[in-house]
Coordinates of C-alpha atoms in Angstrom, one line a residue:
M226 CA 164.8 -79.9 95.1
T227 CA 163.4 -82.9 97.0
L228 CA 159.7 -83.2 96.1
T229 CA 158.8 -86.1 98.4
P230 CA 158.9 -85.5 102.1
P231 CA 161.0 -88.0 104.0
T232 CA 159.1 -90.6 106.0
G233 CA 159.9 -92.7 109.0
S234 CA 162.6 -90.4 110.3
L235 CA 162.7 -88.5 113.6
I236 CA 165.0 -85.9 112.1
P237 CA 163.3 -82.8 110.5
A238 CA 164.1 -82.4 106.8
D239 CA 165.8 -79.1 107.4
A240 CA 168.1 -80.3 110.2
P241 CA 171.6 -79.0 109.5
F242 CA 173.5 -82.3 109.5
S243 CA 175.6 -84.2 107.0
A244 CA 174.6 -87.8 105.9
E245 CA 177.0 -89.3 108.5
Q246 CA 175.7 -87.1 111.3
E247 CA 172.1 -88.0 110.4
A248 CA 172.9 -91.7 110.5
W249 CA 174.6 -91.2 113.9
L250 CA 171.7 -89.1 115.2
A251 CA 169.1 -91.5 114.0
G252 CA 170.7 -94.2 116.2
F253 CA 171.1 -91.7 119.0
L254 CA 167.4 -90.7 119.0
A255 CA 166.3 -94.4 118.7
G256 CA 168.4 -95.0 121.8
V257 CA 166.8 -92.0 123.6
A258 CA 163.3 -93.3 122.7
A259 CA 164.2 -96.8 123.9
A260 CA 165.7 -95.5 127.1
G261 CA 162.6 -93.4 127.7
R262 CA 160.4 -96.4 127.3
R263 CA 162.6 -98.4 129.7
D264 CA 162.5 -95.6 132.3
A265 CA 158.8 -95.2 132.0
A266 CA 158.3 -99.0 132.5
A267 CA 160.6 -98.9 135.5
G268 CA 158.6 -95.9 137.0
D269 CA 161.6 -93.6 137.0
A270 CA 160.7 -90.0 137.8
P271 CA 162.4 -87.0 136.1
T272 CA 165.3 -85.7 138.2
A273 CA 164.5 -82.0 137.6
T274 CA 162.0 -79.7 135.9
I275 CA 163.2 -77.4 133.1
D276 CA 160.8 -74.5 132.5
V277 CA 161.1 -73.2 128.9
L278 CA 159.4 -69.8 128.5
F279 CA 158.9 -68.2 125.1
G280 CA 157.9 -64.9 123.6
T281 CA 156.8 -65.1 120.0
Q282 CA 155.1 -63.0 117.3
T283 CA 155.2 -65.5 114.4
G284 CA 155.7 -68.9 116.1
N285 CA 159.5 -69.6 115.7
A286 CA 160.3 -69.1 119.3
E287 CA 157.5 -71.3 120.4
F288 CA 158.6 -74.1 118.1
L289 CA 162.2 -73.8 119.5
A290 CA 160.8 -73.9 123.0
D291 CA 159.0 -77.1 122.2
E292 CA 162.2 -78.6 120.9
V293 CA 164.2 -77.6 124.0
A294 CA 161.5 -79.2 126.2
A295 CA 161.6 -82.4 124.1
G296 CA 165.4 -82.5 124.4
A297 CA 165.1 -82.1 128.2
R298 CA 162.7 -85.0 128.4
A299 CA 165.0 -87.1 126.3
R300 CA 167.7 -86.6 128.9
G301 CA 165.5 -87.6 131.8
M302 CA 164.3 -84.2 132.9
A303 CA 160.8 -82.8 132.9
G304 CA 160.4 -80.1 130.2
K305 CA 157.5 -77.6 130.6
V306 CA 156.7 -75.0 128.0
A307 CA 154.8 -71.7 128.7
A308 CA 154.4 -68.3 127.2
L309 CA 156.2 -65.6 129.1
D310 CA 153.0 -63.7 129.8
S311 CA 151.5 -66.8 131.6
V312 CA 154.3 -66.6 134.2
T313 CA 154.5 -64.0 137.0
P314 CA 157.8 -63.0 138.7
D315 CA 156.7 -64.7 141.9
Q316 CA 156.2 -67.9 140.0
L317 CA 159.6 -67.4 138.3
A318 CA 161.1 -67.3 141.8
T319 CA 160.0 -70.8 142.5
M320 CA 161.7 -72.3 139.4
S321 CA 165.2 -73.7 139.5
H322 CA 166.2 -73.9 135.8
V323 CA 164.7 -71.7 133.1
V324 CA 165.4 -71.3 129.4
V325 CA 163.9 -68.2 127.8
I326 CA 163.5 -68.0 124.0
T327 CA 162.1 -64.7 122.6
S328 CA 161.9 -62.8 119.4
T329 CA 162.0 -59.1 119.0
Y330 CA 159.5 -57.1 116.9
G331 CA 159.0 -53.5 115.9
E332 CA 161.5 -51.0 117.4
G333 CA 163.0 -53.4 119.9
E334 CA 159.7 -54.3 121.4
L335 CA 158.7 -57.5 123.3
P336 CA 156.3 -59.8 121.4
D337 CA 152.7 -59.5 122.3
N338 CA 152.7 -62.6 124.6
A339 CA 155.8 -61.3 126.5
G340 CA 155.0 -57.6 127.2
L341 CA 153.2 -58.1 130.5
F342 CA 155.9 -60.4 131.8
W343 CA 158.5 -57.7 131.0
E344 CA 156.5 -55.0 132.7
A345 CA 156.3 -57.1 135.9
L346 CA 159.9 -58.2 135.8
Q347 CA 161.3 -54.7 135.6
S348 CA 159.1 -53.3 138.4
D349 CA 160.6 -52.4 141.8
T350 CA 158.5 -55.2 143.4
A351 CA 160.0 -58.0 141.4
P352 CA 161.4 -60.7 143.7
R353 CA 165.1 -61.7 144.0
L354 CA 166.0 -64.7 141.9
E355 CA 169.3 -66.0 143.6
E356 CA 168.1 -69.6 143.3
L357 CA 167.4 -69.5 139.6
R358 CA 169.7 -70.8 136.9
Y359 CA 168.8 -69.5 133.4
A360 CA 169.8 -69.2 129.7
V361 CA 168.4 -66.9 127.0
L362 CA 168.1 -67.3 123.3
G363 CA 167.1 -64.4 121.1
L364 CA 165.6 -64.4 117.6
G365 CA 165.9 -61.3 115.5
D366 CA 167.1 -59.6 112.3
R367 CA 170.5 -57.8 112.2
G368 CA 169.0 -55.4 109.7
Y369 CA 167.4 -53.6 112.6
D370 CA 169.1 -51.4 115.0
D371 CA 167.5 -53.1 118.0
F372 CA 168.6 -56.6 117.0
C373 CA 167.4 -59.1 119.6
Q374 CA 166.6 -56.3 122.1
A375 CA 163.9 -58.2 123.9
A376 CA 166.3 -61.1 124.7
K377 CA 169.0 -58.6 125.8
L378 CA 166.6 -56.9 128.1
I379 CA 165.4 -60.1 129.8
D380 CA 168.9 -61.5 130.1
T381 CA 170.2 -58.4 131.8
R382 CA 167.2 -58.1 134.1
L383 CA 167.4 -61.7 135.3
E384 CA 171.1 -61.1 136.1
Q385 CA 170.2 -57.9 138.0
L386 CA 167.7 -59.9 140.1
G387 CA 170.4 -62.3 141.2
A388 CA 169.8 -65.2 138.8
A389 CA 172.9 -67.0 137.5
R390 CA 173.5 -67.7 133.8
L391 CA 173.7 -71.4 132.9
Q392 CA 175.0 -70.4 129.4
D393 CA 175.8 -67.0 127.8
R394 CA 172.9 -65.6 125.7
I395 CA 172.9 -66.2 122.0
D396 CA 171.4 -63.7 119.5
C397 CA 170.3 -65.5 116.3
D398 CA 169.8 -63.8 113.0
V399 CA 167.1 -64.8 110.4
D400 CA 169.0 -68.0 109.6
F401 CA 168.7 -69.2 113.2
E402 CA 168.4 -73.0 112.9
E403 CA 172.0 -74.1 113.1
P404 CA 173.3 -71.7 115.8
A405 CA 170.1 -72.4 117.8
A406 CA 170.6 -76.1 117.6
A407 CA 174.2 -75.9 118.7
W408 CA 173.4 -73.6 121.6
T409 CA 170.5 -75.8 122.7
A410 CA 172.6 -78.9 122.7
T411 CA 175.2 -77.2 125.0
V412 CA 172.5 -75.9 127.4
L413 CA 170.8 -79.3 127.6
D414 CA 174.1 -81.0 128.3
R415 CA 174.9 -78.5 131.1
L416 CA 171.4 -79.0 132.5
A417 CA 171.8 -82.7 132.5
A418 CA 175.2 -82.5 134.2
E419 CA 173.8 -80.1 136.9
T420 CA 170.7 -82.1 137.7
G421 CA 172.3 -85.5 137.4
A422 CA 169.8 -86.4 134.6
G423 CA 170.5 -89.1 132.1
T424 CA 173.3 -90.8 134.0
G425 CA 174.3 -94.1 132.5
S426 CA 171.8 -93.9 129.6
A427 CA 171.8 -92.7 126.0
A428 CA 170.0 -89.6 127.1
G429 CA 173.1 -88.3 128.7
T430 CA 175.3 -88.6 125.6
A431 CA 176.2 -85.5 123.6
G432 CA 175.2 -85.4 120.0
P433 CA 177.6 -85.1 117.1
T434 CA 179.6 -81.9 116.9
G435 CA 177.5 -80.5 119.7
T436 CA 174.3 -80.5 117.7
G437 CA 172.7 -83.9 118.2
G438 CA 169.7 -84.8 120.2
T439 CA 168.1 -81.3 120.1
T440 CA 165.9 -81.3 117.1
G441 CA 163.1 -83.6 118.4
T442 CA 162.4 -87.1 119.7
A443 CA 159.8 -89.7 119.0
S444 CA 157.5 -87.8 121.4
G445 CA 158.8 -84.3 120.6
P446 CA 157.6 -81.7 118.2
T447 CA 157.5 -82.4 114.5
R448 CA 157.9 -80.0 111.6
S449 CA 156.6 -80.2 108.1
A450 CA 159.0 -81.5 105.5
W451 CA 158.3 -78.3 103.6
N452 CA 160.2 -75.4 105.0
K453 CA 162.8 -72.7 104.3
R454 CA 165.4 -75.1 103.1
N455 CA 162.9 -77.3 101.2
P456 CA 159.9 -75.1 100.1
Y457 CA 157.0 -76.8 98.4
P458 CA 156.8 -75.9 94.7
S459 CA 153.1 -75.0 94.6
R460 CA 151.2 -74.1 91.4
L461 CA 149.8 -70.6 91.3
T462 CA 146.2 -71.1 90.2
A463 CA 144.7 -67.6 90.6
N464 CA 146.0 -64.1 90.4
R465 CA 143.3 -61.4 90.3
L466 CA 143.1 -57.7 91.0
L467 CA 140.9 -56.8 94.0
T468 CA 141.1 -53.0 93.8
S469 CA 139.8 -50.9 91.0
P470 CA 142.2 -49.9 88.2
D471 CA 141.5 -46.4 89.3
S472 CA 142.8 -47.0 92.8
A473 CA 146.1 -45.6 94.1
K474 CA 146.8 -49.1 95.4
E475 CA 147.1 -52.5 93.8
V476 CA 145.8 -55.3 96.0
R477 CA 145.7 -58.8 94.5
H478 CA 144.2 -62.2 95.5
Y479 CA 146.4 -65.3 95.0
E480 CA 145.5 -69.0 95.2
F481 CA 148.0 -71.8 95.4
D482 CA 147.4 -75.5 94.9
L483 CA 148.7 -77.7 97.7
G484 CA 148.5 -80.9 95.6
D485 CA 149.7 -84.0 97.4
S486 CA 152.1 -82.0 99.6
G487 CA 150.5 -83.0 102.8
I488 CA 150.7 -79.4 103.9
T489 CA 148.2 -78.4 106.6
Y490 CA 147.4 -75.0 108.0
G491 CA 145.0 -73.2 110.1
A492 CA 143.1 -69.9 109.6
G493 CA 145.4 -67.3 111.0
D494 CA 148.7 -69.0 110.1
A495 CA 151.2 -67.3 107.8
L496 CA 152.5 -68.4 104.4
A497 CA 156.1 -67.8 103.5
V498 CA 156.8 -67.1 99.8
V499 CA 160.2 -67.9 98.4
A500 CA 160.6 -65.0 95.9
E501 CA 163.2 -64.0 93.4
N502 CA 164.6 -60.6 92.6
D503 CA 163.5 -58.7 89.5
D504 CA 165.7 -59.5 86.5
R505 CA 165.7 -55.8 85.6
L506 CA 167.1 -54.8 88.9
V507 CA 169.7 -57.6 88.7
T508 CA 170.7 -56.4 85.2
E509 CA 171.0 -52.7 86.3
L510 CA 173.1 -53.7 89.3
L511 CA 175.5 -55.8 87.2
A512 CA 175.8 -53.0 84.7
H513 CA 176.7 -50.6 87.4
L514 CA 179.3 -53.1 88.8
G515 CA 180.8 -53.3 85.3
T516 CA 180.2 -57.1 84.9
T517 CA 178.1 -59.4 82.7
G518 CA 177.2 -61.7 85.6
D519 CA 178.8 -64.7 84.1
E520 CA 181.5 -64.9 86.8
E521 CA 181.2 -67.8 89.2
A522 CA 180.2 -66.8 92.7
E523 CA 179.6 -69.4 95.5
G524 CA 179.4 -72.2 92.9
R525 CA 177.0 -70.6 90.5
P526 CA 176.8 -67.7 88.0
L527 CA 176.8 -64.3 89.7
T528 CA 173.6 -63.4 87.9
E529 CA 171.8 -66.4 89.4
L530 CA 173.1 -65.7 92.8
L531 CA 171.9 -62.1 92.8
R532 CA 168.5 -63.2 91.4
T533 CA 167.7 -66.0 93.7
A534 CA 169.9 -65.9 96.8
R535 CA 170.9 -62.3 97.8
E536 CA 169.0 -59.3 99.1
I537 CA 169.6 -56.5 96.6
R538 CA 166.8 -54.2 97.6
T539 CA 167.4 -53.4 101.3
P540 CA 171.0 -52.5 102.3
S541 CA 172.5 -54.1 105.3
K542 CA 173.9 -52.1 108.2
D543 CA 177.4 -53.5 107.4
L544 CA 177.1 -52.3 103.8
I545 CA 176.1 -48.8 104.9
A546 CA 179.0 -48.6 107.3
D547 CA 181.4 -49.8 104.5
L548 CA 180.1 -47.2 102.0
V549 CA 180.4 -44.4 104.6
E550 CA 184.1 -45.4 105.2
R551 CA 184.8 -45.7 101.5
S552 CA 183.1 -42.4 100.5
P553 CA 183.1 -40.0 103.5
A554 CA 182.0 -37.1 101.2
S555 CA 178.8 -38.9 100.0
E556 CA 175.3 -37.9 100.9
L557 CA 174.9 -41.1 102.9
A558 CA 178.0 -40.3 104.9
A559 CA 176.6 -36.8 105.7
V560 CA 173.3 -38.3 107.0
V561 CA 175.1 -40.9 109.1
A562 CA 177.4 -38.3 110.5
H563 CA 174.4 -36.4 111.8
G564 CA 173.7 -39.3 114.2
D565 CA 169.9 -39.2 114.0
R566 CA 168.5 -42.7 113.4
S567 CA 165.1 -41.3 112.2
D568 CA 166.9 -39.1 109.7
L569 CA 168.8 -42.0 108.4
E570 CA 165.7 -44.1 108.1
S571 CA 163.9 -41.3 106.2
W572 CA 166.9 -40.9 103.8
L573 CA 167.0 -44.7 103.2
W574 CA 163.3 -45.0 102.6
G575 CA 162.7 -45.9 99.0
R576 CA 166.4 -46.3 98.2
D577 CA 167.9 -49.6 97.3
I578 CA 171.5 -51.0 97.1
L579 CA 171.9 -49.7 93.6
D580 CA 171.1 -46.1 94.7
L581 CA 173.7 -46.4 97.5
L582 CA 176.4 -47.6 95.2
R583 CA 175.7 -44.7 92.8
D584 CA 175.8 -42.3 95.7
A585 CA 179.3 -43.6 96.6
G586 CA 180.6 -42.9 93.1
D587 CA 184.0 -44.3 92.2
A588 CA 184.6 -45.4 95.7
A589 CA 181.9 -48.0 95.6
P590 CA 183.1 -51.6 95.9
G591 CA 183.3 -54.1 93.0
W592 CA 181.1 -57.2 92.9
A593 CA 183.5 -59.4 94.8
E594 CA 183.9 -56.9 97.6
L595 CA 180.1 -56.2 97.6
L596 CA 179.0 -59.9 98.0
P597 CA 179.9 -60.3 101.7
F598 CA 177.7 -57.3 102.5
L599 CA 174.6 -58.8 100.7
R600 CA 172.4 -60.6 103.2
P601 CA 170.6 -63.9 102.2
L602 CA 167.3 -63.3 100.4
Q603 CA 164.7 -64.3 102.9
P604 CA 161.2 -65.7 102.3
R605 CA 158.4 -63.1 102.7
Q606 CA 155.6 -64.0 105.1
Y607 CA 151.9 -63.1 104.5
S608 CA 148.8 -63.7 106.6
I609 CA 146.8 -66.5 105.0
S610 CA 143.4 -65.3 103.9
S611 CA 141.6 -68.7 103.5
S612 CA 140.3 -71.5 105.6
P613 CA 141.3 -75.1 105.0
L614 CA 137.7 -76.2 105.7
A615 CA 136.3 -73.9 103.1
H616 CA 139.1 -74.2 100.6
P617 CA 140.5 -77.7 100.9
G618 CA 143.7 -78.4 99.0
S619 CA 144.3 -74.7 98.5
V620 CA 145.8 -71.7 100.3
H621 CA 145.1 -68.0 99.6
L622 CA 146.9 -64.7 100.1
T623 CA 145.8 -61.1 99.9
V624 CA 148.9 -59.0 98.9
A625 CA 149.4 -55.3 98.2
S626 CA 151.8 -54.8 95.3
V627 CA 154.6 -52.4 96.3
R628 CA 155.4 -50.1 93.4
Y629 CA 156.7 -46.5 93.3
A630 CA 158.9 -44.4 91.1
T631 CA 161.3 -41.4 91.1
A632 CA 162.4 -39.3 88.2
Q633 CA 165.3 -41.7 87.8
R634 CA 163.8 -45.1 88.0
G635 CA 161.0 -47.4 89.1
Y636 CA 161.0 -49.6 92.2
G637 CA 159.0 -52.7 93.3
G638 CA 158.7 -54.9 96.3
V639 CA 160.5 -58.2 96.0
A640 CA 157.8 -60.7 96.7
S641 CA 154.7 -58.6 95.9
T642 CA 155.9 -57.9 92.3
Y643 CA 157.3 -61.4 91.9
L644 CA 153.8 -62.8 92.5
A645 CA 152.1 -60.1 90.5
D646 CA 154.4 -59.9 87.5
R647 CA 156.9 -62.6 87.3
V648 CA 155.1 -65.9 88.1
G649 CA 153.1 -67.0 85.1
E650 CA 149.8 -68.8 85.1
D651 CA 150.2 -72.3 86.5
A652 CA 153.8 -71.7 87.3
S653 CA 155.2 -72.9 90.6
V654 CA 156.1 -70.8 93.6
G655 CA 158.2 -72.1 96.5
L656 CA 156.3 -71.8 99.8
F657 CA 155.9 -73.2 103.3
V658 CA 153.5 -72.5 106.2
Q659 CA 154.5 -70.6 109.3
P660 CA 152.1 -71.7 112.1
N661 CA 150.7 -69.0 114.4
A662 CA 148.8 -70.9 117.1
A663 CA 148.1 -67.7 119.1
F664 CA 146.2 -66.0 116.2
S665 CA 143.4 -68.4 115.5
V666 CA 139.6 -68.7 115.6
P667 CA 138.3 -69.4 119.1
A668 CA 137.9 -73.0 120.0
D669 CA 134.5 -72.2 121.4
D670 CA 132.2 -71.8 118.3
D671 CA 129.8 -69.7 120.4
A672 CA 132.4 -67.1 121.5
P673 CA 131.9 -63.7 119.8
M674 CA 134.8 -62.3 117.6
V675 CA 135.8 -58.7 117.0
M676 CA 138.1 -58.3 114.0
I677 CA 139.9 -55.1 113.3
G678 CA 141.8 -55.1 110.0
P679 CA 142.0 -52.1 107.6
G680 CA 143.6 -52.5 104.2
T681 CA 145.2 -55.9 103.6
G682 CA 144.8 -56.5 107.4
V683 CA 141.5 -58.0 106.4
A684 CA 143.3 -61.0 105.0
P685 CA 143.2 -63.4 108.0
F686 CA 139.6 -62.3 108.8
R687 CA 138.4 -63.5 105.4
G688 CA 139.8 -66.9 106.5
F689 CA 138.3 -66.6 110.0
L690 CA 134.8 -65.9 108.6
H691 CA 135.0 -68.7 106.1
E692 CA 136.2 -71.0 108.8
R693 CA 133.3 -70.1 111.1
A694 CA 130.8 -70.6 108.3
A695 CA 132.3 -74.0 107.4
R696 CA 132.1 -75.0 111.1
G697 CA 128.6 -73.8 111.5
A698 CA 129.7 -71.7 114.4
G699 CA 127.0 -69.8 116.2
G700 CA 129.2 -67.1 117.7
R701 CA 128.7 -63.5 116.5
N702 CA 131.3 -61.9 114.3
W703 CA 132.1 -58.1 114.0
L704 CA 134.5 -56.7 111.4
F705 CA 136.0 -53.2 111.4
Y706 CA 137.4 -52.6 107.9
G707 CA 138.4 -49.7 105.8
D708 CA 140.8 -48.1 103.3
Q709 CA 141.0 -44.9 101.3
H710 CA 138.0 -45.0 99.0
R711 CA 135.0 -47.2 99.0
A712 CA 134.5 -47.1 95.2
T713 CA 138.1 -48.3 94.4
D714 CA 139.5 -50.0 97.5
F715 CA 136.8 -52.1 99.0
V716 CA 138.4 -55.6 98.6
Y717 CA 136.2 -58.7 98.9
Q718 CA 133.1 -56.5 98.9
D719 CA 130.9 -59.2 97.3
E720 CA 132.1 -61.9 99.7
L721 CA 131.6 -59.7 102.8
T722 CA 128.2 -58.7 101.6
D723 CA 127.3 -62.3 101.1
L724 CA 128.6 -63.3 104.6
R725 CA 126.6 -60.4 106.1
E726 CA 123.4 -61.5 104.3
R727 CA 123.9 -65.1 105.4
G728 CA 124.3 -64.0 109.1
V729 CA 127.9 -65.1 109.4
L730 CA 129.1 -61.5 109.6
T731 CA 126.9 -60.0 112.3
E732 CA 128.3 -56.5 112.3
L733 CA 130.3 -54.7 109.6
D734 CA 131.7 -51.2 110.3
L735 CA 133.4 -49.5 107.4
A736 CA 135.9 -46.6 107.4
F737 CA 137.0 -45.1 104.1
S738 CA 139.3 -42.3 105.2
R739 CA 139.2 -40.1 102.1
D740 CA 135.6 -40.2 101.1
Q741 CA 134.9 -37.1 103.2
A742 CA 136.7 -34.0 104.3
E743 CA 137.4 -35.3 107.8
K744 CA 139.4 -38.6 107.7
I745 CA 137.7 -41.5 109.3
Y746 CA 139.6 -44.6 110.4
V747 CA 138.6 -47.9 112.0
Q748 CA 139.4 -46.5 115.4
T749 CA 136.9 -43.7 114.7
R750 CA 134.2 -46.4 114.2
M751 CA 135.3 -48.2 117.4
R752 CA 134.7 -45.1 119.5
E753 CA 131.4 -44.5 117.8
R754 CA 130.3 -48.0 118.8
S755 CA 131.8 -47.7 122.2
R756 CA 128.8 -49.0 124.2
E757 CA 128.2 -52.0 121.9
L758 CA 131.9 -52.9 121.7
Y759 CA 132.3 -52.9 125.4
A760 CA 129.2 -55.1 125.8
W761 CA 130.7 -57.6 123.4
L762 CA 133.9 -57.7 125.5
E763 CA 131.9 -58.3 128.6
E764 CA 130.1 -61.1 126.9
G765 CA 133.5 -62.9 126.2
A766 CA 134.4 -61.6 122.8
H767 CA 137.9 -62.3 121.4
V768 CA 139.5 -59.3 119.8
Y769 CA 141.9 -59.6 116.8
V770 CA 144.0 -56.9 115.2
C771 CA 145.9 -57.3 111.9
G772 CA 147.9 -54.8 109.9
D773 CA 150.5 -52.1 110.3
A774 CA 152.3 -52.2 113.7
S775 CA 153.8 -48.7 113.6
R776 CA 150.6 -46.6 113.6
M777 CA 147.4 -48.5 113.1
A778 CA 147.9 -51.1 115.8
K779 CA 148.9 -48.5 118.3
D780 CA 145.9 -46.2 117.4
V781 CA 143.6 -49.2 117.7
E782 CA 144.9 -50.1 121.1
T783 CA 144.5 -46.5 122.3
A784 CA 140.9 -46.6 121.0
L785 CA 140.3 -49.9 122.9
L786 CA 141.6 -48.3 126.1
D787 CA 139.4 -45.3 125.5
V788 CA 136.3 -47.5 125.0
V789 CA 137.0 -49.4 128.2
A790 CA 137.7 -46.3 130.2
E791 CA 134.6 -44.6 129.0
Q792 CA 132.3 -47.5 129.6
R793 CA 133.7 -48.5 133.0
G794 CA 134.3 -45.0 134.3
R795 CA 137.3 -46.1 136.4
G796 CA 140.1 -44.3 134.7
G797 CA 143.1 -45.2 132.5
D798 CA 144.9 -47.5 134.9
D799 CA 141.8 -49.7 135.2
A800 CA 141.3 -49.8 131.5
A801 CA 145.0 -50.8 131.0
E802 CA 144.5 -53.7 133.5
Y803 CA 141.3 -54.7 131.8
L804 CA 143.2 -55.0 128.5
A805 CA 146.0 -56.8 130.2
D806 CA 143.5 -59.4 131.5
L807 CA 142.3 -59.9 127.9
R808 CA 145.8 -60.5 126.8
R809 CA 146.4 -63.0 129.6
A810 CA 143.3 -64.8 128.6
K811 CA 144.4 -64.8 124.9
R812 CA 141.3 -62.8 124.1
Y813 CA 143.3 -59.8 122.7
V814 CA 145.8 -60.9 120.1
R815 CA 147.5 -59.2 117.2
D816 CA 149.1 -60.1 113.9
V817 CA 151.0 -56.9 113.1
Y818 CA 153.9 -56.1 110.9

């Protein structure tokens, strides 16, 4: 592992190029920069404007959008970047060339900063787009049924409205960097050819093997040298239990030393942890496969491959299909044959790959046949729970350890138990920061903040409050927080009490659902404080939600709509538009998972 970030290079450390390609590309980018300086000196104007629109939940799509715009500028075009929700269909109709980059989250849903755009685009009043040339890139995870659904929907709708594809859509899996770079290079070359940009200059030259010139320029976006391919080996300096030993949950606080890494982050960003599988699960899996793990697989011992590089907890869709074909009489095959996705999800919940192999019996594949169906082990992302102003040189996480058991065996979450059990004191953990510019403390220190984060959803708001305290911000801060029981599950109680006493935390509404006969949740408290909550909104408050996307976030949004409808007295449609306006103004943002 390279421990010193490269310096003086325009090429990101994780760019997927060989040494020869990097040497070629370095010269190419230097030529681009020089050409750009000559053009600027000569007063040359861009030949065309390329609008790059993104929909993102975690920041990857936005970074790719910045790279596409930088590549367009390098080729002599004007590259403009905007979130999808900031563009109306009427504005879209005035554009000539558009690149859309969007992720998908939840059950095939549009990211939070793209939902309003999609609602308007699919309406009957959306304008025709015959003059528009476009290309769509999707980011997703093939492990989900609705893989890249957001990109597919937008791509199809643009075609229905008469727009013409500049390039076929590409749907990128979790390892998106290389296919995205190749697709981007092709799109930029076609844009340059169509618009006449870059003629006779280095900017019009294609990169090596179709991937050059798209990962940044001297004036383009930059990326930390520490990333998925080159994580920073950070020292774990703190691992303490936040919940009571009597709690049904296990929530822990972790602190990591950033040393001389140069890593920067903001309150609200995410931290990706490069975890390893549990040795016990690896051993059980190898025993079931009838092997010692000493065999060589992909240039390393099979045991090491399964421990560090392959997903052995969650089965891939391809593995499920293969096992059904191999063992049509298995329990899994019967569930799949029923054709109900929710039934399959319920049956799979809690089961791992070892369970499925046992279910298949003698028909299960051997280790060599199994490997192609094991997806790469991906870093796990967690909301950062610290502020760089309050905790310089350190980054903190608040993580619930996933543990459960059946009569047959015990189970544990990959990263949560890796941190809790398998990383010793002062041992190193590979990590890198995933920026989330949309989910951050207001730039205006006087703006009020409303934070809604039950359970570990409180994590980023601990960072927000410490950030505001360190900045001496005068804005009021209101936190809605809760869990099951106050006596056992009130994490950071001492810190929150101190922040309240110091006046940093203006309002603290607690909801411990199982401390009384009738369950009380954060949305219950929101409705109880309806008048005051609406007054904060009218006074410019920013609203943040963090936590479970499937239920909590939806229930909280329903409560917000109810609060607005009750206080304004103008009905549900008016409340929905009010909330949409908050989204457009980036005053209602979510970090949900």
